[in-house]
Short mmCIF file of C-alpha atoms in Angstrom, two decimals:
data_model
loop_
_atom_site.label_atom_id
_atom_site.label_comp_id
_atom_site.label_asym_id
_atom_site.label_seq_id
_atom_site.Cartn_x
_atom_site.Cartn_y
_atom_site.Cartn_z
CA UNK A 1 0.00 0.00 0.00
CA UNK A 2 1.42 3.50 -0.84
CA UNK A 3 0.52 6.68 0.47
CA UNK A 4 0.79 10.05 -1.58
CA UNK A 5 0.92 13.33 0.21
CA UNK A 6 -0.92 15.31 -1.92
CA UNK A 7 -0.87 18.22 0.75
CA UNK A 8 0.44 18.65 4.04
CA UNK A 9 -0.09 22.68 4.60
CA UNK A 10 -2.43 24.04 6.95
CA UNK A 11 -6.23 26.17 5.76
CA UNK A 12 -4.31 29.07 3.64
CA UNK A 13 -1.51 26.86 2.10
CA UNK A 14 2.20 27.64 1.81
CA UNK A 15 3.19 30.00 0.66
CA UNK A 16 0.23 32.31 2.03
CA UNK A 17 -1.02 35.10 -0.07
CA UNK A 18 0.55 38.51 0.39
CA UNK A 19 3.12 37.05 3.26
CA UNK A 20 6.62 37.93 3.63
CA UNK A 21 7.49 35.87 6.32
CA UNK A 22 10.52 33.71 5.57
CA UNK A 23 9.11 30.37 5.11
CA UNK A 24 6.64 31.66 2.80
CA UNK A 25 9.42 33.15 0.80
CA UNK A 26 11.44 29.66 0.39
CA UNK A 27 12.75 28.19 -2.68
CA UNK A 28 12.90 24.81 -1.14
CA UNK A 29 9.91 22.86 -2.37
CA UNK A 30 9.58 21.10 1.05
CA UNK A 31 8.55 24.31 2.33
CA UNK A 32 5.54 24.99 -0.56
CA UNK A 33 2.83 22.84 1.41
CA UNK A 34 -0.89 22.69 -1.07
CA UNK A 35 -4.21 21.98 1.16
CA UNK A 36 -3.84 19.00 3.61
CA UNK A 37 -4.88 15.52 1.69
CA UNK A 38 -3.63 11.46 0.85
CA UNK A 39 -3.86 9.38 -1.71
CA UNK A 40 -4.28 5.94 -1.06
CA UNK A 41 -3.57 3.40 -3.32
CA UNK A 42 -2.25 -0.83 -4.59
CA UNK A 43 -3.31 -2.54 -7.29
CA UNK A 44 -6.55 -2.86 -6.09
CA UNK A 45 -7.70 0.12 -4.40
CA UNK A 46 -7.27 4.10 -5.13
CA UNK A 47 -8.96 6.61 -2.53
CA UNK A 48 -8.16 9.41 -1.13
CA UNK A 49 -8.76 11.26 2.39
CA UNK A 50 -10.13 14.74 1.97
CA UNK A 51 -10.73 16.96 -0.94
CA UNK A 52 -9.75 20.70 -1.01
CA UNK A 53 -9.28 23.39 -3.24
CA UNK A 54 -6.35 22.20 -4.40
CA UNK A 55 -7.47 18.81 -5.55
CA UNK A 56 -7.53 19.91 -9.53
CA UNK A 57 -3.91 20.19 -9.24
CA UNK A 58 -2.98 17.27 -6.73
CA UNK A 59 -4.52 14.89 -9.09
CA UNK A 60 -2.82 16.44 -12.12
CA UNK A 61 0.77 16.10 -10.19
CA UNK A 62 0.30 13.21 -8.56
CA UNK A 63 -1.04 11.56 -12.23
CA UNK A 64 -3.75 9.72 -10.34
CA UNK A 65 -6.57 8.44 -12.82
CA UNK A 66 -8.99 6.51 -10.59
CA UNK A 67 -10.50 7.12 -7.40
CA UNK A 68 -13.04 4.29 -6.14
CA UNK A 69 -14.27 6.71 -2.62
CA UNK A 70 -13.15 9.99 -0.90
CA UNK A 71 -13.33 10.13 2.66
CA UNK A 72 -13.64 13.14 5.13
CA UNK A 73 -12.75 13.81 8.35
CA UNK A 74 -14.51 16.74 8.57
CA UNK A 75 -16.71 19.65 6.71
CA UNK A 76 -14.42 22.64 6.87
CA UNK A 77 -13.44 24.25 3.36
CA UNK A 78 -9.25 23.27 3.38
CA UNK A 79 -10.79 19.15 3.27
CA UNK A 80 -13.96 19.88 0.78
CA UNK A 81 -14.06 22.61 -1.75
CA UNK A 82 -12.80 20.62 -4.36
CA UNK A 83 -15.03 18.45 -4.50
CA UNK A 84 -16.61 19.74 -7.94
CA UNK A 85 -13.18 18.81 -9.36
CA UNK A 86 -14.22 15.08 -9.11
CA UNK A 87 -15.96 15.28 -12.50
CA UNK A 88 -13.40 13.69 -14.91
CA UNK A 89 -13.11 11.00 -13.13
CA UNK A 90 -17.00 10.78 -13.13
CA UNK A 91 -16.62 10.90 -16.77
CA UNK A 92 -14.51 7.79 -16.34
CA UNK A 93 -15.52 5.65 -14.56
CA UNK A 94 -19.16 6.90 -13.49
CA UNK A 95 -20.55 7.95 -9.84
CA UNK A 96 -18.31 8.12 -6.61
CA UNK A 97 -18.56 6.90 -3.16
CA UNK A 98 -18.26 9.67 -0.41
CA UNK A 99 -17.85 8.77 2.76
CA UNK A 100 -18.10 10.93 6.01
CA UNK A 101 -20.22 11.88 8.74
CA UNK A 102 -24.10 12.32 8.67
CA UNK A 103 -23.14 16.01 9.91
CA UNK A 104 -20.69 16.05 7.34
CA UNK A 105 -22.71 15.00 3.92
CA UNK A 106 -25.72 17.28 5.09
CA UNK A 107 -22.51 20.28 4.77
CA UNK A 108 -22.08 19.10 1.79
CA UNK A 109 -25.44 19.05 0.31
CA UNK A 110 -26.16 22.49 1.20
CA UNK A 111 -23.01 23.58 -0.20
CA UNK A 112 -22.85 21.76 -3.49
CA UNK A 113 -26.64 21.58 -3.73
CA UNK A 114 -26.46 21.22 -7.29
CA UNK A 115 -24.51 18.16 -7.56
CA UNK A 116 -27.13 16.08 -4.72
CA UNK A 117 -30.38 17.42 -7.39
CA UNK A 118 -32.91 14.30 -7.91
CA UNK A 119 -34.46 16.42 -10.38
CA UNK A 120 -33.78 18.66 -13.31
CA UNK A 121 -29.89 17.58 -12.47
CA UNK A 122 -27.71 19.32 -14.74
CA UNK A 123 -26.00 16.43 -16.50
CA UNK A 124 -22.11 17.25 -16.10
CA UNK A 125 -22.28 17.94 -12.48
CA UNK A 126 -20.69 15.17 -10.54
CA UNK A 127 -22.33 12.07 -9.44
CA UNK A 128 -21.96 11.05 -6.01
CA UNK A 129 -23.39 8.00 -3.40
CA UNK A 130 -23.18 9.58 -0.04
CA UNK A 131 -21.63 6.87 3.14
CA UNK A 132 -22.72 7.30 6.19
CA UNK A 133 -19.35 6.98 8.91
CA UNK A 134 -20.56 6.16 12.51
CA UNK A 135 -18.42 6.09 15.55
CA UNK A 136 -16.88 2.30 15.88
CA UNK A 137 -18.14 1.20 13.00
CA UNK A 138 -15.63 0.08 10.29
CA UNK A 139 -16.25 0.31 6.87
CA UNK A 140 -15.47 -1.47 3.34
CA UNK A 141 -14.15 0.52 0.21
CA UNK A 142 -12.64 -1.66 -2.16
CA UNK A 143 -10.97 -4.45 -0.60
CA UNK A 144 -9.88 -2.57 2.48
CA UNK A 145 -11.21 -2.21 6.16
CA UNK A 146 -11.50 1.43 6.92
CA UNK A 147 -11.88 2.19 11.09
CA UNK A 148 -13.01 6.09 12.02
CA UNK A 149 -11.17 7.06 14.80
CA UNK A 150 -13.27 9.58 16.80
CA UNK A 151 -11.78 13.04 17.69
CA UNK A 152 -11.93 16.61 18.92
CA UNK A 153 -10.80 19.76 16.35
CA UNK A 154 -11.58 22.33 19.09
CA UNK A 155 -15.53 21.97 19.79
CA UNK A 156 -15.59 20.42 16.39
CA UNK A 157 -16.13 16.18 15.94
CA UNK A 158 -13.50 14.89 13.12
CA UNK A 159 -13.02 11.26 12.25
CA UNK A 160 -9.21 9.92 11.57
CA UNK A 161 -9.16 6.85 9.73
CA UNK A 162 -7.13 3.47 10.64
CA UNK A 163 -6.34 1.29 7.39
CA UNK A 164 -4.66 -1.94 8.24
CA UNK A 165 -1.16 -0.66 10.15
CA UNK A 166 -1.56 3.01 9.21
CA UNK A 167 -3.85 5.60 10.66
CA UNK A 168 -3.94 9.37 9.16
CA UNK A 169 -5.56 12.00 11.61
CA UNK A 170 -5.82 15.94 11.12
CA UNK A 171 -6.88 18.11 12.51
CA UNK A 172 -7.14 17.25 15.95
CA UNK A 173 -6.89 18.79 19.33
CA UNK A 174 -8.12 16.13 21.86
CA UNK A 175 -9.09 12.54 21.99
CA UNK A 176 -10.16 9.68 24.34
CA UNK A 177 -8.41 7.12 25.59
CA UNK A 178 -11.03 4.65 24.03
CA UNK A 179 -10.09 5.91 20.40
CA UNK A 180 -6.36 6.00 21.32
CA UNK A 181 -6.62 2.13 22.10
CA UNK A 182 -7.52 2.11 18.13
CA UNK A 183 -3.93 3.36 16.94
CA UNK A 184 -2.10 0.32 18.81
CA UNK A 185 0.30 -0.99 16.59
CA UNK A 186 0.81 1.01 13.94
CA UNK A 187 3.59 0.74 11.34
CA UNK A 188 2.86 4.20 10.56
CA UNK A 189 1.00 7.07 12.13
CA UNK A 190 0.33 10.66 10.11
CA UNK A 191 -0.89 13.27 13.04
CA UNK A 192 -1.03 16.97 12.33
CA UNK A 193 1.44 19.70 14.33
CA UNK A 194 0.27 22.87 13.51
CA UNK A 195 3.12 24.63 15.10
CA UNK A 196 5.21 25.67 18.16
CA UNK A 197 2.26 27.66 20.03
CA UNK A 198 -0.58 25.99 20.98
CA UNK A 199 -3.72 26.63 19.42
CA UNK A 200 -7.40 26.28 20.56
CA UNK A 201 -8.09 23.30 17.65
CA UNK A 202 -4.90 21.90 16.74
CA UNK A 203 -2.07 19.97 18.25
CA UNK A 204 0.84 22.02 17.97
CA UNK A 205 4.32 20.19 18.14
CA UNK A 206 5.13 19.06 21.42
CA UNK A 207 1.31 18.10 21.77
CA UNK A 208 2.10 15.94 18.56
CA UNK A 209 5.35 14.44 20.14
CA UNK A 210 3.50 13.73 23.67
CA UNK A 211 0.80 12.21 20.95
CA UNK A 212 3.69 9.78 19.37
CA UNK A 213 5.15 8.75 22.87
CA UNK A 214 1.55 8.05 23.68
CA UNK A 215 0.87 5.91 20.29
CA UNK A 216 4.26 4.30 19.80
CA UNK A 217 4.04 4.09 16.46
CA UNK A 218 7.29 2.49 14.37
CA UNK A 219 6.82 5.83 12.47
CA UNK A 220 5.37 9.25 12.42
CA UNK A 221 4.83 11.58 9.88
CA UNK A 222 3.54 15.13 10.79
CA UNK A 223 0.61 17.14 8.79
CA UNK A 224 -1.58 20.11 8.40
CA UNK A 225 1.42 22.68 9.26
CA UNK A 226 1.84 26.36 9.23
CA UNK A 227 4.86 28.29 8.06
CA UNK A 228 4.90 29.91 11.43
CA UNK A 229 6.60 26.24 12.70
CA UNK A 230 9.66 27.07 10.57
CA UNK A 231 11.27 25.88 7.55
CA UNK A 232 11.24 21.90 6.95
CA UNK A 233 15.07 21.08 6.95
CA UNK A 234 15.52 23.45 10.37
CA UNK A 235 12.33 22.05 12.09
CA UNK A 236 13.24 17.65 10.95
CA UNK A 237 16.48 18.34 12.44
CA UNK A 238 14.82 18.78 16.17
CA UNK A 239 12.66 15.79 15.50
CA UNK A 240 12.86 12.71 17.31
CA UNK A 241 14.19 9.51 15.65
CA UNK A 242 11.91 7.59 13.28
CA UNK A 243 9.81 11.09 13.19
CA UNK A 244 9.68 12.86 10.50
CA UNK A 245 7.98 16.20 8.49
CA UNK A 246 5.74 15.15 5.85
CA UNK A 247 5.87 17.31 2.63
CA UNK A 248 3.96 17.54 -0.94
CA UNK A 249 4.41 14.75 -3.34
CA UNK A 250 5.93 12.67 -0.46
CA UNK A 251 5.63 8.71 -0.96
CA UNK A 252 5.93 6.00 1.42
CA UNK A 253 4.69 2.07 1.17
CA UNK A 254 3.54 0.04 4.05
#
């Protein structure tokens, strides 16, 4: 199984618009972070976790041509607006399965009303089959077993996801012990660290590391950051052994 960072900035991206703070100014390409998302894929299944408004050009740089589901953790704008962008692959391979929260797919309807139309349905907006996720209730898509992981982004529910010895959370600020007990194990372990002060609905980076100590994971791969936690090669060097910064385009195989 490989998994394709197609994303690993925070809401406004890196570089952010009209900064001139240092990162943002970079030429390294580990510090140019797109809209937080994964692609998830062997030679039997392709999905991917979130879609945001940079998915148009994920796909095209990644060069992924089939997606059997897309799965949210949560409703916010950085994991959903591009969810129009979904239509060639309609035009493929017909209607997708979306998978999220019952709180989540009602977002969506009201936001993309015109793709969830039973009638007078403009015929090339996407087609979709909405998925109910419940709490502790794991899920098929293709020939994989997908377990939500149940978690806090401030006042905010989000879902994680644990898919055979690899879990990918974001977005998170607190979670039970109960749900915790769900990441035993893992081969690998994406969590997001927003940055070095702490924030009212993300970890920030020594939340993450207590987070890692707490999992034991064999590795760790941090997400959703800022530019305000510093530039990549400066921040991996404080980083414990065996974790690391994800960045854009990054693959790994479990």
């Amino acid at each position: 199984m490989t998994i394709y960072f197609l994303g690993t900035g925070t809401s406004q991206g890196i570089p952010v618009i009209g900064s001139n703070h240092p990162v943002c100014l970079s030429n390294n390409m580990k510090d140019k972070r797109l809209r937080v998302s994964v692609w998830i894929y062997d030679n039997q299944n392709s999905f991917v976790i979130d879609c945001g408004p940079d998915f148009r050009q994920q796909m095209l740089t990644s060069g992924c041509t089939k997606i059997d589901g897309i799965i949210f953790t949560h409703e916010h704008a950085d994991h959903t607006a591009g969810l129009d962008d979904i239509r060639p692959f309609n035009f493929y391979q017909g209607e997708i399965s979306i998978y999220g929260h019952i709180r989540v797919l009602e977002n969506l309807k009201r936001r993309f009303d015109y793709i969830f139309e039973t009638e007078n349905k403009y015929p090339g907006a996407p087609e979709v089959k909405s998925v109910e996720v419940t709490n502790n209730e794991a899920f098929l898509l293709g020939s994989k077993t997908i377990i939500p992981i149940n978690a806090m982004h401030g006042n905010l529910q989000v879902f994680g996801y644990r898919i055979d010895d690899f879990a990918y959370l974001t977005d998170v600020k607190s979670i039970t012990k109960e749900e915790t007990d769900k990441l035993k194990k893992l081969k690998v372990l994406v969590i997001n660290a927003l940055r070095d002060e702490k924030h009212h609905s993300h970890f920030n980076l020594q939340e993450a590391l207590d987070f890692v100590t707490l999992v034991q994971p064999e590795k760790t791969y941090f997400t959703h950051i800022s530019h305000v936690l510093g530039f990549h090669e400066e921040v991996q060097k404080k980083l414990p052994e065996n974790v690391f910064l994800a960045y854009d385009n990054l693959k790994i195989s479990i």
